[in-house]
């Protein structure tokens, strides 16, 4: 089944060339099925790249998925053309009366700042609160996960002496309870990370409403969910493309920053070839989330959410 997006958004052409089934909104309205409504609050500076990455993952499901892109109104993005944002994104004010089956809140390059100092924090607090009543299941990514854990559960982020940057091995937490979100994922899997702060597992273990599903010695608690399955927190970036960390590394080098090459990432000494070993896990994880935590539990009448 297709993902439904505006045919003029750059992702439409990219995904079509990749032979991914996308459908424009005019064609979608003729379908006699109830599509899944997914909102993406995109807080990343590289918005066009990020939206394409998430749309690529959402398109692998057999479900028809309508995507609504959301931007903050209290902070104007500087790395994305205003014309792109005005055409393809909505503000929270424009969607807050709506209901969504699922929502993704992305990371943001502000993890060194106290949450309350982030320019759009008050607006984000309102959005986080709104997800509890207007969204069936919300997926929080990287800094978005840290922000949500802080807002809902008072869990702190901790600064790292050295940036957590690269591809790290993760272990599934197996406690004898079948976990649909991790179905089919190997006991050990890999995930990209790029951040200066960490969530400690010990800070989560005492919160009865939360459960750790995966852990990394280097990256800490990496996949966490609420016991009601309505909140999923991923502290890494499963959505990253093959060259995303390479581009970040080269950007930081060009800016004169003290940055080491991403760990466990390059396949050659010249640091040109990338060993991509997280894509199958990423695709399966998003299929599981859409199927088990969104599609199978969301009401057919979306207004009943």
PDB file of C-alpha atoms in Angstrom:
ATOM      1  CA  UNK A   1       0.000   0.000   0.000  1.00  0.00           C
ATOM      2  CA  UNK A   2       1.179   3.550  -0.637  1.00  0.00           C
ATOM      3  CA  UNK A   3       2.236   6.473   1.438  1.00  0.00           C
ATOM      4  CA  UNK A   4       0.142   9.538   0.559  1.00  0.00           C
ATOM      5  CA  UNK A   5       2.010  12.844   0.200  1.00  0.00           C
ATOM      6  CA  UNK A   6       1.892  15.991  -1.904  1.00  0.00           C
ATOM      7  CA  UNK A   7       3.199  15.189  -5.388  1.00  0.00           C
ATOM      8  CA  UNK A   8       5.251  18.406  -5.448  1.00  0.00           C
ATOM      9  CA  UNK A   9       7.238  17.743  -2.255  1.00  0.00           C
ATOM     10  CA  UNK A  10      10.838  16.712  -3.086  1.00  0.00           C
ATOM     11  CA  UNK A  11      10.413  13.383  -1.287  1.00  0.00           C
ATOM     12  CA  UNK A  12       7.751  12.325  -3.839  1.00  0.00           C
ATOM     13  CA  UNK A  13      10.240  12.325  -6.721  1.00  0.00           C
ATOM     14  CA  UNK A  14      13.007  10.706  -4.658  1.00  0.00           C
ATOM     15  CA  UNK A  15      10.801   7.885  -3.394  1.00  0.00           C
ATOM     16  CA  UNK A  16       9.234   7.311  -6.818  1.00  0.00           C
ATOM     17  CA  UNK A  17      12.716   6.905  -8.339  1.00  0.00           C
ATOM     18  CA  UNK A  18      13.465   4.363  -5.602  1.00  0.00           C
ATOM     19  CA  UNK A  19      10.383   2.389  -6.756  1.00  0.00           C
ATOM     20  CA  UNK A  20       8.618   3.087  -3.469  1.00  0.00           C
ATOM     21  CA  UNK A  21       4.817   3.172  -3.757  1.00  0.00           C
ATOM     22  CA  UNK A  22       3.753   6.772  -3.201  1.00  0.00           C
ATOM     23  CA  UNK A  23       0.419   8.279  -4.132  1.00  0.00           C
ATOM     24  CA  UNK A  24      -0.640  11.888  -4.518  1.00  0.00           C
ATOM     25  CA  UNK A  25      -3.577  13.203  -2.514  1.00  0.00           C
ATOM     26  CA  UNK A  26      -5.851  13.587  -5.545  1.00  0.00           C
ATOM     27  CA  UNK A  27      -5.613   9.875  -6.326  1.00  0.00           C
ATOM     28  CA  UNK A  28      -5.862   8.860  -2.663  1.00  0.00           C
ATOM     29  CA  UNK A  29      -9.287  10.420  -2.125  1.00  0.00           C
ATOM     30  CA  UNK A  30     -10.776   7.896  -4.550  1.00  0.00           C
ATOM     31  CA  UNK A  31      -9.714   4.963  -2.361  1.00  0.00           C
ATOM     32  CA  UNK A  32     -12.528   3.388  -0.351  1.00  0.00           C
ATOM     33  CA  UNK A  33     -10.415   2.621   2.702  1.00  0.00           C
ATOM     34  CA  UNK A  34      -9.619   4.493   5.875  1.00  0.00           C
ATOM     35  CA  UNK A  35      -5.953   5.498   5.657  1.00  0.00           C
ATOM     36  CA  UNK A  36      -3.712   5.782   8.716  1.00  0.00           C
ATOM     37  CA  UNK A  37      -3.067   9.411   9.664  1.00  0.00           C
ATOM     38  CA  UNK A  38       0.517  10.089  10.775  1.00  0.00           C
ATOM     39  CA  UNK A  39       1.850  13.478  11.879  1.00  0.00           C
ATOM     40  CA  UNK A  40       5.568  14.291  11.861  1.00  0.00           C
ATOM     41  CA  UNK A  41       6.789  17.198  13.996  1.00  0.00           C
ATOM     42  CA  UNK A  42      10.089  17.841  12.229  1.00  0.00           C
ATOM     43  CA  UNK A  43      12.539  19.646  14.519  1.00  0.00           C
ATOM     44  CA  UNK A  44      15.664  18.771  12.538  1.00  0.00           C
ATOM     45  CA  UNK A  45      17.459  21.558  10.644  1.00  0.00           C
ATOM     46  CA  UNK A  46      17.764  19.445   7.481  1.00  0.00           C
ATOM     47  CA  UNK A  47      14.017  19.161   7.096  1.00  0.00           C
ATOM     48  CA  UNK A  48      13.832  17.926   3.515  1.00  0.00           C
ATOM     49  CA  UNK A  49      16.330  15.138   4.211  1.00  0.00           C
ATOM     50  CA  UNK A  50      14.636  14.165   7.471  1.00  0.00           C
ATOM     51  CA  UNK A  51      11.115  14.097   6.052  1.00  0.00           C
ATOM     52  CA  UNK A  52      12.283  11.848   3.212  1.00  0.00           C
ATOM     53  CA  UNK A  53      13.977   9.444   5.634  1.00  0.00           C
ATOM     54  CA  UNK A  54      10.838   8.988   7.716  1.00  0.00           C
ATOM     55  CA  UNK A  55       8.560   8.766   4.689  1.00  0.00           C
ATOM     56  CA  UNK A  56      10.776   6.037   3.268  1.00  0.00           C
ATOM     57  CA  UNK A  57      10.314   3.965   6.432  1.00  0.00           C
ATOM     58  CA  UNK A  58       6.572   4.591   6.681  1.00  0.00           C
ATOM     59  CA  UNK A  59       6.122   3.522   3.060  1.00  0.00           C
ATOM     60  CA  UNK A  60       7.281  -0.048   3.769  1.00  0.00           C
ATOM     61  CA  UNK A  61       4.051  -0.913   5.547  1.00  0.00           C
ATOM     62  CA  UNK A  62       1.148  -2.519   3.635  1.00  0.00           C
ATOM     63  CA  UNK A  63      -1.046   0.256   5.048  1.00  0.00           C
ATOM     64  CA  UNK A  64      -2.046   3.442   3.257  1.00  0.00           C
ATOM     65  CA  UNK A  65      -0.495   6.249   5.286  1.00  0.00           C
ATOM     66  CA  UNK A  66      -1.391   9.920   5.073  1.00  0.00           C
ATOM     67  CA  UNK A  67       1.446  12.141   6.319  1.00  0.00           C
ATOM     68  CA  UNK A  68       0.996  15.604   7.820  1.00  0.00           C
ATOM     69  CA  UNK A  69       4.192  17.592   8.353  1.00  0.00           C
ATOM     70  CA  UNK A  70       4.228  19.991  11.313  1.00  0.00           C
ATOM     71  CA  UNK A  71       6.591  22.862  12.115  1.00  0.00           C
ATOM     72  CA  UNK A  72       6.942  25.054  15.166  1.00  0.00           C
ATOM     73  CA  UNK A  73       5.546  28.565  14.988  1.00  0.00           C
ATOM     74  CA  UNK A  74       7.716  29.953  17.818  1.00  0.00           C
ATOM     75  CA  UNK A  75      10.981  29.289  15.964  1.00  0.00           C
ATOM     76  CA  UNK A  76      11.699  29.953  12.298  1.00  0.00           C
ATOM     77  CA  UNK A  77      13.939  27.347  10.678  1.00  0.00           C
ATOM     78  CA  UNK A  78      17.027  28.794   8.998  1.00  0.00           C
ATOM     79  CA  UNK A  79      18.272  25.768   7.027  1.00  0.00           C
ATOM     80  CA  UNK A  80      15.100  25.137   5.005  1.00  0.00           C
ATOM     81  CA  UNK A  81      13.528  27.466   2.464  1.00  0.00           C
ATOM     82  CA  UNK A  82      10.519  29.359   3.800  1.00  0.00           C
ATOM     83  CA  UNK A  83       8.644  28.504   0.591  1.00  0.00           C
ATOM     84  CA  UNK A  84       9.073  24.777   1.331  1.00  0.00           C
ATOM     85  CA  UNK A  85       7.836  25.168   4.898  1.00  0.00           C
ATOM     86  CA  UNK A  86       4.900  27.356   3.915  1.00  0.00           C
ATOM     87  CA  UNK A  87       3.781  24.953   1.212  1.00  0.00           C
ATOM     88  CA  UNK A  88       4.222  21.559   2.841  1.00  0.00           C
ATOM     89  CA  UNK A  89       4.105  22.166   6.604  1.00  0.00           C
ATOM     90  CA  UNK A  90       1.355  23.140   9.010  1.00  0.00           C
ATOM     91  CA  UNK A  91       1.698  24.808  12.388  1.00  0.00           C
ATOM     92  CA  UNK A  92       0.393  23.176  15.543  1.00  0.00           C
ATOM     93  CA  UNK A  93      -2.383  25.765  15.653  1.00  0.00           C
ATOM     94  CA  UNK A  94      -3.624  24.472  12.317  1.00  0.00           C
ATOM     95  CA  UNK A  95      -3.825  20.821  13.416  1.00  0.00           C
ATOM     96  CA  UNK A  96      -4.504  20.847  17.151  1.00  0.00           C
ATOM     97  CA  UNK A  97      -8.240  20.176  16.678  1.00  0.00           C
ATOM     98  CA  UNK A  98      -7.441  17.065  14.623  1.00  0.00           C
ATOM     99  CA  UNK A  99      -6.788  13.457  15.696  1.00  0.00           C
ATOM    100  CA  UNK A 100      -3.906  11.291  14.468  1.00  0.00           C
ATOM    101  CA  UNK A 101      -3.355   7.557  14.596  1.00  0.00           C
ATOM    102  CA  UNK A 102       0.366   8.017  15.067  1.00  0.00           C
ATOM    103  CA  UNK A 103       2.896  10.781  15.458  1.00  0.00           C
ATOM    104  CA  UNK A 104       6.680  11.097  15.165  1.00  0.00           C
ATOM    105  CA  UNK A 105       8.552  13.848  17.009  1.00  0.00           C
ATOM    106  CA  UNK A 106      12.092  14.070  15.677  1.00  0.00           C
ATOM    107  CA  UNK A 107      15.373  14.945  17.288  1.00  0.00           C
ATOM    108  CA  UNK A 108      16.883  18.431  17.284  1.00  0.00           C
ATOM    109  CA  UNK A 109      20.493  19.695  17.608  1.00  0.00           C
ATOM    110  CA  UNK A 110      19.861  21.380  20.964  1.00  0.00           C
ATOM    111  CA  UNK A 111      20.714  18.617  23.426  1.00  0.00           C
ATOM    112  CA  UNK A 112      23.398  20.680  25.184  1.00  0.00           C
ATOM    113  CA  UNK A 113      20.825  23.322  26.133  1.00  0.00           C
ATOM    114  CA  UNK A 114      18.549  23.050  29.181  1.00  0.00           C
ATOM    115  CA  UNK A 115      15.096  22.078  27.920  1.00  0.00           C
ATOM    116  CA  UNK A 116      13.491  25.260  29.210  1.00  0.00           C
ATOM    117  CA  UNK A 117      16.023  27.397  27.270  1.00  0.00           C
ATOM    118  CA  UNK A 118      15.043  25.968  23.894  1.00  0.00           C
ATOM    119  CA  UNK A 119      13.240  28.655  21.894  1.00  0.00           C
ATOM    120  CA  UNK A 120      10.149  26.555  21.202  1.00  0.00           C
ATOM    121  CA  UNK A 121       9.991  24.686  24.529  1.00  0.00           C
ATOM    122  CA  UNK A 122       6.650  26.147  25.648  1.00  0.00           C
ATOM    123  CA  UNK A 123       5.094  25.228  22.324  1.00  0.00           C
ATOM    124  CA  UNK A 124       6.593  21.747  22.527  1.00  0.00           C
ATOM    125  CA  UNK A 125       5.160  21.288  26.028  1.00  0.00           C
ATOM    126  CA  UNK A 126       1.717  22.048  24.612  1.00  0.00           C
ATOM    127  CA  UNK A 127       2.241  19.560  21.782  1.00  0.00           C
ATOM    128  CA  UNK A 128       3.489  16.851  24.156  1.00  0.00           C
ATOM    129  CA  UNK A 129       0.447  17.282  26.362  1.00  0.00           C
ATOM    130  CA  UNK A 130      -1.808  17.204  23.281  1.00  0.00           C
ATOM    131  CA  UNK A 131      -0.401  13.831  22.150  1.00  0.00           C
ATOM    132  CA  UNK A 132      -1.919  12.199  25.236  1.00  0.00           C
ATOM    133  CA  UNK A 133      -5.452  12.922  24.018  1.00  0.00           C
ATOM    134  CA  UNK A 134      -5.182  13.308  20.240  1.00  0.00           C
ATOM    135  CA  UNK A 135      -2.730  10.590  19.144  1.00  0.00           C
ATOM    136  CA  UNK A 136      -3.002   6.814  19.493  1.00  0.00           C
ATOM    137  CA  UNK A 137       0.779   6.215  19.637  1.00  0.00           C
ATOM    138  CA  UNK A 138       3.676   8.680  19.529  1.00  0.00           C
ATOM    139  CA  UNK A 139       7.248   7.848  18.541  1.00  0.00           C
ATOM    140  CA  UNK A 140       9.890  10.177  20.018  1.00  0.00           C
ATOM    141  CA  UNK A 141      13.355  10.272  18.420  1.00  0.00           C
ATOM    142  CA  UNK A 142      16.750  11.222  19.967  1.00  0.00           C
ATOM    143  CA  UNK A 143      16.403  14.686  21.575  1.00  0.00           C
ATOM    144  CA  UNK A 144      12.646  14.366  21.075  1.00  0.00           C
ATOM    145  CA  UNK A 145      12.806  11.222  23.244  1.00  0.00           C
ATOM    146  CA  UNK A 146      14.864  13.000  25.888  1.00  0.00           C
ATOM    147  CA  UNK A 147      12.467  15.953  25.913  1.00  0.00           C
ATOM    148  CA  UNK A 148       9.403  13.713  26.268  1.00  0.00           C
ATOM    149  CA  UNK A 149      10.976  11.610  29.039  1.00  0.00           C
ATOM    150  CA  UNK A 150      11.794  14.834  30.876  1.00  0.00           C
ATOM    151  CA  UNK A 151       8.348  16.335  30.377  1.00  0.00           C
ATOM    152  CA  UNK A 152       6.244  13.277  31.192  1.00  0.00           C
ATOM    153  CA  UNK A 153       8.421  11.473  33.744  1.00  0.00           C
ATOM    154  CA  UNK A 154      11.007  13.946  35.043  1.00  0.00           C
ATOM    155  CA  UNK A 155      13.926  11.869  33.691  1.00  0.00           C
ATOM    156  CA  UNK A 156      17.159  13.814  33.273  1.00  0.00           C
ATOM    157  CA  UNK A 157      19.587  13.799  30.391  1.00  0.00           C
ATOM    158  CA  UNK A 158      23.281  13.704  31.295  1.00  0.00           C
ATOM    159  CA  UNK A 159      26.171  15.351  29.401  1.00  0.00           C
ATOM    160  CA  UNK A 160      28.808  13.109  27.848  1.00  0.00           C
ATOM    161  CA  UNK A 161      32.536  13.799  27.964  1.00  0.00           C
ATOM    162  CA  UNK A 162      32.747  12.723  24.339  1.00  0.00           C
ATOM    163  CA  UNK A 163      30.016  12.825  21.704  1.00  0.00           C
ATOM    164  CA  UNK A 164      28.147   9.549  21.191  1.00  0.00           C
ATOM    165  CA  UNK A 165      28.751   9.389  17.459  1.00  0.00           C
ATOM    166  CA  UNK A 166      28.642   6.310  15.292  1.00  0.00           C
ATOM    167  CA  UNK A 167      27.004   2.897  14.952  1.00  0.00           C
ATOM    168  CA  UNK A 168      26.668   0.946  18.182  1.00  0.00           C
ATOM    169  CA  UNK A 169      25.560  -2.565  19.080  1.00  0.00           C
ATOM    170  CA  UNK A 170      22.377  -2.905  21.140  1.00  0.00           C
ATOM    171  CA  UNK A 171      20.974  -5.772  23.134  1.00  0.00           C
ATOM    172  CA  UNK A 172      17.302  -6.645  23.334  1.00  0.00           C
ATOM    173  CA  UNK A 173      16.026  -6.924  26.876  1.00  0.00           C
ATOM    174  CA  UNK A 174      14.427 -10.361  27.008  1.00  0.00           C
ATOM    175  CA  UNK A 175      12.220 -10.945  30.045  1.00  0.00           C
ATOM    176  CA  UNK A 176      10.041 -13.744  28.765  1.00  0.00           C
ATOM    177  CA  UNK A 177       7.267 -11.381  27.707  1.00  0.00           C
ATOM    178  CA  UNK A 178       6.522 -11.211  23.980  1.00  0.00           C
ATOM    179  CA  UNK A 179       7.056  -7.654  22.758  1.00  0.00           C
ATOM    180  CA  UNK A 180       5.338  -6.928  19.402  1.00  0.00           C
ATOM    181  CA  UNK A 181       7.443  -3.825  18.783  1.00  0.00           C
ATOM    182  CA  UNK A 182      10.633  -5.931  18.702  1.00  0.00           C
ATOM    183  CA  UNK A 183       9.165  -8.906  16.841  1.00  0.00           C
ATOM    184  CA  UNK A 184      11.656 -10.319  14.333  1.00  0.00           C
ATOM    185  CA  UNK A 185      14.531  -8.110  15.533  1.00  0.00           C
ATOM    186  CA  UNK A 186      17.713  -9.966  16.459  1.00  0.00           C
ATOM    187  CA  UNK A 187      18.954 -10.216  20.043  1.00  0.00           C
ATOM    188  CA  UNK A 188      21.822  -7.937  18.988  1.00  0.00           C
ATOM    189  CA  UNK A 189      21.254  -5.164  16.463  1.00  0.00           C
ATOM    190  CA  UNK A 190      22.838  -1.876  15.441  1.00  0.00           C
ATOM    191  CA  UNK A 191      21.670   1.724  15.477  1.00  0.00           C
ATOM    192  CA  UNK A 192      23.210   5.112  14.576  1.00  0.00           C
ATOM    193  CA  UNK A 193      23.652   7.743  17.302  1.00  0.00           C
ATOM    194  CA  UNK A 194      24.726  11.378  17.157  1.00  0.00           C
ATOM    195  CA  UNK A 195      24.363  13.292  20.422  1.00  0.00           C
ATOM    196  CA  UNK A 196      26.179  14.884  23.348  1.00  0.00           C
ATOM    197  CA  UNK A 197      23.881  13.647  26.127  1.00  0.00           C
ATOM    198  CA  UNK A 198      22.620  10.311  27.416  1.00  0.00           C
ATOM    199  CA  UNK A 199      19.674   8.782  29.282  1.00  0.00           C
ATOM    200  CA  UNK A 200      20.801   6.359  31.984  1.00  0.00           C
ATOM    201  CA  UNK A 201      18.917   3.101  32.332  1.00  0.00           C
ATOM    202  CA  UNK A 202      19.010   3.385  36.131  1.00  0.00           C
ATOM    203  CA  UNK A 203      16.895   6.540  35.925  1.00  0.00           C
ATOM    204  CA  UNK A 204      14.193   4.659  34.012  1.00  0.00           C
ATOM    205  CA  UNK A 205      14.080   1.444  36.005  1.00  0.00           C
ATOM    206  CA  UNK A 206      12.276   3.029  38.964  1.00  0.00           C
ATOM    207  CA  UNK A 207       9.477   4.438  36.757  1.00  0.00           C
ATOM    208  CA  UNK A 208       6.760   1.787  36.747  1.00  0.00           C
ATOM    209  CA  UNK A 209       5.035   3.268  33.680  1.00  0.00           C
ATOM    210  CA  UNK A 210       8.133   2.687  31.519  1.00  0.00           C
ATOM    211  CA  UNK A 211       9.888  -0.395  30.187  1.00  0.00           C
ATOM    212  CA  UNK A 212      13.338  -0.628  28.572  1.00  0.00           C
ATOM    213  CA  UNK A 213      13.290  -2.777  25.431  1.00  0.00           C
ATOM    214  CA  UNK A 214      16.905  -2.345  24.284  1.00  0.00           C
ATOM    215  CA  UNK A 215      20.183  -1.151  25.755  1.00  0.00           C
ATOM    216  CA  UNK A 216      23.703  -0.288  24.587  1.00  0.00           C
ATOM    217  CA  UNK A 217      26.830  -0.131  26.746  1.00  0.00           C
ATOM    218  CA  UNK A 218      27.970   2.958  24.822  1.00  0.00           C
ATOM    219  CA  UNK A 219      24.653   4.633  24.015  1.00  0.00           C
ATOM    220  CA  UNK A 220      22.627   3.754  27.135  1.00  0.00           C
ATOM    221  CA  UNK A 221      18.910   2.956  27.180  1.00  0.00           C
ATOM    222  CA  UNK A 222      18.019   3.067  23.504  1.00  0.00           C
ATOM    223  CA  UNK A 223      14.430   1.843  23.057  1.00  0.00           C
ATOM    224  CA  UNK A 224      11.906   2.537  25.815  1.00  0.00           C
ATOM    225  CA  UNK A 225       8.130   2.352  25.807  1.00  0.00           C
ATOM    226  CA  UNK A 226       5.279   3.246  28.111  1.00  0.00           C
ATOM    227  CA  UNK A 227       3.423   0.260  29.517  1.00  0.00           C
ATOM    228  CA  UNK A 228       0.232   1.374  27.726  1.00  0.00           C
ATOM    229  CA  UNK A 229       2.145   1.321  24.377  1.00  0.00           C
ATOM    230  CA  UNK A 230       1.116   4.883  23.566  1.00  0.00           C
ATOM    231  CA  UNK A 231       4.634   6.282  23.854  1.00  0.00           C
ATOM    232  CA  UNK A 232       7.814   4.878  22.298  1.00  0.00           C
ATOM    233  CA  UNK A 233      11.200   6.508  22.872  1.00  0.00           C
ATOM    234  CA  UNK A 234      14.205   5.839  20.610  1.00  0.00           C
ATOM    235  CA  UNK A 235      17.411   7.619  21.634  1.00  0.00           C
ATOM    236  CA  UNK A 236      19.191   6.918  18.344  1.00  0.00           C
ATOM    237  CA  UNK A 237      18.471   7.485  14.665  1.00  0.00           C
ATOM    238  CA  UNK A 238      17.221   4.313  12.969  1.00  0.00           C
ATOM    239  CA  UNK A 239      15.959   6.530  10.152  1.00  0.00           C
ATOM    240  CA  UNK A 240      19.428   7.700   9.099  1.00  0.00           C
ATOM    241  CA  UNK A 241      20.539   7.027   5.533  1.00  0.00           C
ATOM    242  CA  UNK A 242      23.833   5.408   4.606  1.00  0.00           C
ATOM    243  CA  UNK A 243      25.722   8.723   4.386  1.00  0.00           C
ATOM    244  CA  UNK A 244      24.011  10.800   7.085  1.00  0.00           C
ATOM    245  CA  UNK A 245      26.786  10.384   9.683  1.00  0.00           C
ATOM    246  CA  UNK A 246      29.420  10.899   6.980  1.00  0.00           C
ATOM    247  CA  UNK A 247      27.789  14.197   6.034  1.00  0.00           C
ATOM    248  CA  UNK A 248      27.601  15.265   9.695  1.00  0.00           C
ATOM    249  CA  UNK A 249      31.273  14.379  10.206  1.00  0.00           C
ATOM    250  CA  UNK A 250      32.407  16.322   7.120  1.00  0.00           C
ATOM    251  CA  UNK A 251      30.228  19.285   8.128  1.00  0.00           C
ATOM    252  CA  UNK A 252      31.785  19.433  11.602  1.00  0.00           C
ATOM    253  CA  UNK A 253      35.296  19.106  10.183  1.00  0.00           C
ATOM    254  CA  UNK A 254      34.633  21.977   7.792  1.00  0.00           C
ATOM    255  CA  UNK A 255      33.394  24.054  10.728  1.00  0.00           C
ATOM    256  CA  UNK A 256      36.656  23.434  12.599  1.00  0.00           C
ATOM    257  CA  UNK A 257      35.059  21.397  15.369  1.00  0.00           C
ATOM    258  CA  UNK A 258      36.990  18.791  17.348  1.00  0.00           C
ATOM    259  CA  UNK A 259      35.219  15.696  16.093  1.00  0.00           C
ATOM    260  CA  UNK A 260      36.347  12.091  15.779  1.00  0.00           C
ATOM    261  CA  UNK A 261      35.171   9.892  12.899  1.00  0.00           C
ATOM    262  CA  UNK A 262      31.902   8.081  13.653  1.00  0.00           C
ATOM    263  CA  UNK A 263      32.642   4.794  15.412  1.00  0.00           C
ATOM    264  CA  UNK A 264      32.076   1.438  13.671  1.00  0.00           C
ATOM    265  CA  UNK A 265      30.894   3.225  10.549  1.00  0.00           C
ATOM    266  CA  UNK A 266      33.452   3.464   7.760  1.00  0.00           C
ATOM    267  CA  UNK A 267      34.404   0.286   5.907  1.00  0.00           C
ATOM    268  CA  UNK A 268      37.696   1.623   4.539  1.00  0.00           C
ATOM    269  CA  UNK A 269      40.688   3.616   5.782  1.00  0.00           C
ATOM    270  CA  UNK A 270      39.944   6.436   3.370  1.00  0.00           C
ATOM    271  CA  UNK A 271      36.587   6.922   5.162  1.00  0.00           C
ATOM    272  CA  UNK A 272      34.584   6.892   1.955  1.00  0.00           C
ATOM    273  CA  UNK A 273      32.761   3.560   2.062  1.00  0.00           C
ATOM    274  CA  UNK A 274      30.091   3.064   4.719  1.00  0.00           C
ATOM    275  CA  UNK A 275      29.142  -0.230   6.330  1.00  0.00           C
ATOM    276  CA  UNK A 276      25.356   0.027   6.614  1.00  0.00           C
ATOM    277  CA  UNK A 277      24.169  -2.590   9.112  1.00  0.00           C
ATOM    278  CA  UNK A 278      21.040  -1.028  10.608  1.00  0.00           C
ATOM    279  CA  UNK A 279      18.574  -0.691   7.711  1.00  0.00           C
ATOM    280  CA  UNK A 280      16.808  -4.066   8.087  1.00  0.00           C
ATOM    281  CA  UNK A 281      16.254  -3.477  11.816  1.00  0.00           C
ATOM    282  CA  UNK A 282      15.000   0.025  11.109  1.00  0.00           C
ATOM    283  CA  UNK A 283      12.461  -1.100   8.507  1.00  0.00           C
ATOM    284  CA  UNK A 284      11.160  -3.896  10.699  1.00  0.00           C
ATOM    285  CA  UNK A 285      10.883  -1.648  13.742  1.00  0.00           C
ATOM    286  CA  UNK A 286       8.739   0.904  11.905  1.00  0.00           C
ATOM    287  CA  UNK A 287       6.558  -1.802  10.357  1.00  0.00           C
ATOM    288  CA  UNK A 288       5.988  -3.244  13.843  1.00  0.00           C
ATOM    289  CA  UNK A 289       5.152   0.174  15.293  1.00  0.00           C
ATOM    290  CA  UNK A 290       2.645   0.972  12.548  1.00  0.00           C
ATOM    291  CA  UNK A 291       1.041  -2.466  12.711  1.00  0.00           C
ATOM    292  CA  UNK A 292       0.909  -3.339  16.414  1.00  0.00           C
ATOM    293  CA  UNK A 293       0.852   0.040  18.152  1.00  0.00           C
ATOM    294  CA  UNK A 294      -1.051   2.120  15.586  1.00  0.00           C
ATOM    295  CA  UNK A 295      -3.175   0.180  13.081  1.00  0.00           C
ATOM    296  CA  UNK A 296      -4.362  -2.652  15.328  1.00  0.00           C
ATOM    297  CA  UNK A 297      -5.379  -0.411  18.241  1.00  0.00           C
ATOM    298  CA  UNK A 298      -6.507   2.869  16.708  1.00  0.00           C
ATOM    299  CA  UNK A 299     -10.304   3.270  16.352  1.00  0.00           C
ATOM    300  CA  UNK A 300     -11.848   3.142  12.883  1.00  0.00           C
ATOM    301  CA  UNK A 301     -13.571   6.431  13.633  1.00  0.00           C
ATOM    302  CA  UNK A 302     -10.541   8.648  14.126  1.00  0.00           C
ATOM    303  CA  UNK A 303     -12.581  11.129  16.140  1.00  0.00           C
ATOM    304  CA  UNK A 304     -12.838   8.512  18.886  1.00  0.00           C
ATOM    305  CA  UNK A 305      -9.112   8.779  19.671  1.00  0.00           C
TER     306      UNK A 305
END
